[in-house]
Short mmCIF file of C-alpha atoms in Angstrom, two decimals:
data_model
loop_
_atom_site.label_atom_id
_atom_site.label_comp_id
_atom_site.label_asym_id
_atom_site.label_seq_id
_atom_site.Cartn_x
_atom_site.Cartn_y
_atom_site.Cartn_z
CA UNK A 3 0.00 0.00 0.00
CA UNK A 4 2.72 2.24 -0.04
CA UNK A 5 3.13 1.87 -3.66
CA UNK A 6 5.96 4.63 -4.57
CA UNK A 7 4.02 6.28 -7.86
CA UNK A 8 6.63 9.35 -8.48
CA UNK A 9 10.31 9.91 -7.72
CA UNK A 10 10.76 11.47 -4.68
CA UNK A 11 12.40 14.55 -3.63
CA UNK A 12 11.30 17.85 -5.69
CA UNK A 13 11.71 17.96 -9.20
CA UNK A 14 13.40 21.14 -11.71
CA UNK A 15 9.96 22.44 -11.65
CA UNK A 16 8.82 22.59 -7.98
CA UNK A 17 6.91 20.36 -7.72
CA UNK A 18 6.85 18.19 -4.72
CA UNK A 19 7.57 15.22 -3.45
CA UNK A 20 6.44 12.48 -1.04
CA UNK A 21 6.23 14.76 1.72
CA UNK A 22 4.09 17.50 0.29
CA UNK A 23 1.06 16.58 2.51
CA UNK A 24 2.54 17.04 5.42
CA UNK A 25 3.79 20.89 4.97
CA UNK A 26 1.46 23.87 5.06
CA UNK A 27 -1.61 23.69 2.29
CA UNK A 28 -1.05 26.86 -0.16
CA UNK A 29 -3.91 27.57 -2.84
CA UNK A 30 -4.26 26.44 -5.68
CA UNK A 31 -4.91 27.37 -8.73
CA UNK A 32 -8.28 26.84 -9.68
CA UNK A 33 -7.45 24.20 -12.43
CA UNK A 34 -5.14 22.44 -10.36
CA UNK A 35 -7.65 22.13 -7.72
CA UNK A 36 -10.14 20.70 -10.43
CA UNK A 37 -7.48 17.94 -11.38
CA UNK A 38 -7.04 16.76 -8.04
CA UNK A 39 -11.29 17.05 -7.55
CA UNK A 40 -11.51 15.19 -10.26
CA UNK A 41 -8.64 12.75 -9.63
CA UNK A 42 -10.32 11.79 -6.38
CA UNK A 43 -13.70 11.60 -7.61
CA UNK A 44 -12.30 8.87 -10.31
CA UNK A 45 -9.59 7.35 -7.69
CA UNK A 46 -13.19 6.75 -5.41
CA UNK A 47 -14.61 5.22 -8.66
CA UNK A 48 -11.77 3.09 -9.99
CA UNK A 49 -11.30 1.72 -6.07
CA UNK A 50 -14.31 0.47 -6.10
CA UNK A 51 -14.46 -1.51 -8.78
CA UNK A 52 -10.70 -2.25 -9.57
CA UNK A 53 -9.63 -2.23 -5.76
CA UNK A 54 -6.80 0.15 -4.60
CA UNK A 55 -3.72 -1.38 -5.89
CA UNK A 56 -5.57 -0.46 -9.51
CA UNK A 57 -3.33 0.74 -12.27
CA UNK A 58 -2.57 4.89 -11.87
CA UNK A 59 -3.40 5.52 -15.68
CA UNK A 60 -7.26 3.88 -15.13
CA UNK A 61 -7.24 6.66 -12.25
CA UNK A 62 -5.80 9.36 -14.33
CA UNK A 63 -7.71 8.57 -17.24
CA UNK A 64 -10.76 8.36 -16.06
CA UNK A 65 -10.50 11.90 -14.66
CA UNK A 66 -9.38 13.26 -17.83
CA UNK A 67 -5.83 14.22 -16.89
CA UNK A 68 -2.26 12.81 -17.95
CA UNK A 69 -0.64 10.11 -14.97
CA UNK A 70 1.95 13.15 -14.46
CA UNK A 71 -1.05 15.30 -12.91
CA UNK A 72 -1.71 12.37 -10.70
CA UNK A 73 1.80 11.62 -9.99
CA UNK A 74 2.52 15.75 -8.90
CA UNK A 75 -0.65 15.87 -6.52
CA UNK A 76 -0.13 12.33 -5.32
CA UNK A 77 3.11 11.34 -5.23
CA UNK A 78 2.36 8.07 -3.06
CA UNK A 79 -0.38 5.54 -3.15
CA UNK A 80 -0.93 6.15 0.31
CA UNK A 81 -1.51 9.77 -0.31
CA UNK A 82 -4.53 9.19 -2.91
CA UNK A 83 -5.99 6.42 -0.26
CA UNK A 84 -6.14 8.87 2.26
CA UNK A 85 -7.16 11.66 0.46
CA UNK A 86 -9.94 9.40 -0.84
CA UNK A 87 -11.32 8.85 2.57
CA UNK A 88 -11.04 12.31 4.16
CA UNK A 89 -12.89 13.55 1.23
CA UNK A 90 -15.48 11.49 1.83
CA UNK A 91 -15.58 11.70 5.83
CA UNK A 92 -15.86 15.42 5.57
CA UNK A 93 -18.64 15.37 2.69
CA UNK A 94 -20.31 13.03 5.42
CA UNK A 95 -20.09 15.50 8.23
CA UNK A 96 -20.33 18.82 6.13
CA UNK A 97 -24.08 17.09 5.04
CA UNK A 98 -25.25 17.48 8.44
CA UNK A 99 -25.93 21.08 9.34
CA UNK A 100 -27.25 21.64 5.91
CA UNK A 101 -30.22 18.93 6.15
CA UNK A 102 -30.25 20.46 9.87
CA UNK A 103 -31.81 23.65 8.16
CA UNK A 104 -33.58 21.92 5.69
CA UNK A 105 -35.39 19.41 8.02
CA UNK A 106 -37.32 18.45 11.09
CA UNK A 107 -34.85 17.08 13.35
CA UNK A 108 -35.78 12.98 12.80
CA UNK A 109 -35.79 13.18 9.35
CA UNK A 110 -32.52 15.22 9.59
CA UNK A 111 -31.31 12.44 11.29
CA UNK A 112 -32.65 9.75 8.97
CA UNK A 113 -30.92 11.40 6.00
CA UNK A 114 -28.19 11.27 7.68
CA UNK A 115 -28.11 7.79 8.46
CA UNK A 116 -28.63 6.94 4.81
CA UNK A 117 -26.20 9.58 3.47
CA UNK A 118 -23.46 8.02 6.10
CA UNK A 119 -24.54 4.06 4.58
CA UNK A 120 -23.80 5.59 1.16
CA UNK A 121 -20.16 6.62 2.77
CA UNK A 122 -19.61 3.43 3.88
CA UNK A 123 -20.29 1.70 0.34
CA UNK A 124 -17.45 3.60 -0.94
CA UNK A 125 -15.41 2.86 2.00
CA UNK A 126 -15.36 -0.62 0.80
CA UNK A 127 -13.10 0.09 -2.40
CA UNK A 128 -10.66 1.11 0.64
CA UNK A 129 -10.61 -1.60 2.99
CA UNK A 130 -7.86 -3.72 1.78
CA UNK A 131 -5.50 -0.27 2.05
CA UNK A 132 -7.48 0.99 5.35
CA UNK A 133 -6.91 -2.85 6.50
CA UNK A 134 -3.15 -3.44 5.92
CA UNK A 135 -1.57 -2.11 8.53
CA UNK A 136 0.36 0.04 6.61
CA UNK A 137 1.48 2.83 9.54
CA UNK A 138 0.13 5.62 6.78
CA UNK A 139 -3.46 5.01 7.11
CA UNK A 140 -2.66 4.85 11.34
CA UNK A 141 -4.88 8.35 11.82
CA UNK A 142 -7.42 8.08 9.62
CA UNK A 143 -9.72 6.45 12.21
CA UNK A 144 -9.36 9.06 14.58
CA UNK A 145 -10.24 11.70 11.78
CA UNK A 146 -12.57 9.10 11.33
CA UNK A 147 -14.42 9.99 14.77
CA UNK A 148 -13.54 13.46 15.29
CA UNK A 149 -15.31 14.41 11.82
CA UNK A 150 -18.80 12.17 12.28
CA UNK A 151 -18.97 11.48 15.23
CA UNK A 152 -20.16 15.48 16.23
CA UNK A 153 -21.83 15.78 12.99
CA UNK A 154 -23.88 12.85 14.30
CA UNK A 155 -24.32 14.16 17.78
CA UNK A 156 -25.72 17.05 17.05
CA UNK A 157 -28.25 15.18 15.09
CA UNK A 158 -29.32 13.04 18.05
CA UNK A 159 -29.03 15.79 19.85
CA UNK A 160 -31.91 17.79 17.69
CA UNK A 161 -33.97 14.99 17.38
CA UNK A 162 -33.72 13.57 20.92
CA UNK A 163 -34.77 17.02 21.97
CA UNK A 164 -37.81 16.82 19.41
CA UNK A 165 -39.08 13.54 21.14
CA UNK A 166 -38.49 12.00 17.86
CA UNK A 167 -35.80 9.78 18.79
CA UNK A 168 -34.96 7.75 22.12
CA UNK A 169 -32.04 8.87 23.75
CA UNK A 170 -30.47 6.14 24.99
CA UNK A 171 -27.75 6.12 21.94
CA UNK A 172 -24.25 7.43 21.58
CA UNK A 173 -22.84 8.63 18.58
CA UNK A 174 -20.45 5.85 18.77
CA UNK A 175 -23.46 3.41 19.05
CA UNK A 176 -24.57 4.19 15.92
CA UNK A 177 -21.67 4.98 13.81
CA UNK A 178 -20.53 1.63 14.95
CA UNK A 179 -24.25 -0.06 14.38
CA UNK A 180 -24.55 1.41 10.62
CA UNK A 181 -21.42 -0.01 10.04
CA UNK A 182 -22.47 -3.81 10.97
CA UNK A 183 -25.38 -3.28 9.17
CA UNK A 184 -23.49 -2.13 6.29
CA UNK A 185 -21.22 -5.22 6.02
CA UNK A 186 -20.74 -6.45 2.27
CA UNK A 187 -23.30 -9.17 1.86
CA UNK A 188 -23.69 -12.03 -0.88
CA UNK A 189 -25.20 -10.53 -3.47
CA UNK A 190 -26.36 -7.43 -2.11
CA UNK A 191 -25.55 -3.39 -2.58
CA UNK A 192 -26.15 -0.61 -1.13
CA UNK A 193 -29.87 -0.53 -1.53
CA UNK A 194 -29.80 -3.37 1.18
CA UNK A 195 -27.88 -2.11 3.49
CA UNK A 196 -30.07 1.04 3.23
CA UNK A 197 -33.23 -1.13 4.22
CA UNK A 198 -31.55 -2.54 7.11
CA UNK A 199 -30.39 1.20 8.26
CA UNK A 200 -34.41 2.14 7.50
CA UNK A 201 -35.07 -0.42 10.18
CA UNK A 202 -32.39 0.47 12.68
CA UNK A 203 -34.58 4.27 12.63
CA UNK A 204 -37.47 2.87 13.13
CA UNK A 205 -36.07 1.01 16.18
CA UNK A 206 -34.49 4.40 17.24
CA UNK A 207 -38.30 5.97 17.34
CA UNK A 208 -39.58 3.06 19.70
CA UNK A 209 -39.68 4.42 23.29
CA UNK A 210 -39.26 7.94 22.20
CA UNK A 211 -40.35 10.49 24.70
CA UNK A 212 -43.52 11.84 22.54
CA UNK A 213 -44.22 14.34 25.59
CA UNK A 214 -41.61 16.44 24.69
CA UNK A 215 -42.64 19.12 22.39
CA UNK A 216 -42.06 19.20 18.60
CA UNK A 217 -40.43 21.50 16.90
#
């Protein structure tokens, strides 16, 4: 998983090597920010069909950009994998304020739910890197946490408040409880796991304190 997929070190035109993740973001330009959007959004595609180890031109082709782009913005394996899965943590946890204002709390909630099950069906195309023990990947489940597992507290929070949902449930609870239900099954997508996930809400109405006023 730690696939070397550009010399290292900085080359006679600046641009950066292994390390350039770790140093100090500076903006982009706004092309070269569309190359890398749109080398992740293919890397998330190709990963999940092809696996992670799949060939960088599929990647880089399928975004529309030569391998060099891909090679400049992510000069390791590693760094594609993890910028892969932060991309889509923080999608996850940017979606919840915004369908807090555009919901009542438990349907906020359930939106949620289903827009985190989507998360975790792209997630999939990662394991195997996510998995390996490689000590790159060490952090990403504490980003992991620290990114959902507010989003999804405030959530509760909101809809516990409502009466909507019962409130004896962690965050952790149900990060962790999505995920089981979201396990890869036989034959089965996404749409199942999303059924499963529908039932897990309904459980979370059952004892719900319906005293407490709605907003």
């Amino acid at each position: 998983m730690t696939e070397n997929m550009a010399p290292t070190g900085v080359d006679s035109t600046g641009s950066a090597g292994p390390g350039a993740l770790e140093r100090a973001p500076r903006r982009l330009r706004a092309d070269a920010q569309r190359n890398i959007d749109s080398l992740l959004e293919a890397a998330k595609a190709v990963f999940g069909t092809s696996g992670v180890d799949a060939p960088a031109k599929e990647i880089a082709d399928l975004a529309g950009v030569g391998v060099g782009t891909l090679y400049r913005h992510f000069p390791q394996r590693s760094d594609l994998v993890k910028a892969v899965f932060q991309r889509e943590v923080d999608a996850c946890a940017d979606a919840a304020p915004a369908l807090t204002a555009a919901y009542e709390p438990g349907v906020a909630l359930a939106k949620w739910l289903h827009r985190y099950t989507e998360f975790l069906a792209t997630k999939r195309g990662l394991a195997t890197a996510l998995h390996s023990g490689d000590p790159a990947f060490d952090a990403l489940p504490g980003y992991f946490m620290q990114r959902l597992g507010p989003a999804l507290g405030s959530l509760l929070e909101a809809a516990t408040a409502s009466g909507e949902i019962r409130a004896d449930i962690s965050p952790k609870d149900l990060l962790y409880a999505v995920a089981n239900l979201s396990l890869p099954m036989t034959d089965e997508g996404v749409a199942y796991s999303q059924r499963m996930v529908a039932l897990l809400i309904d459980g979370l109405r059952y004892g719900a304190d319906s005293s407490r006023p709605r907003s």
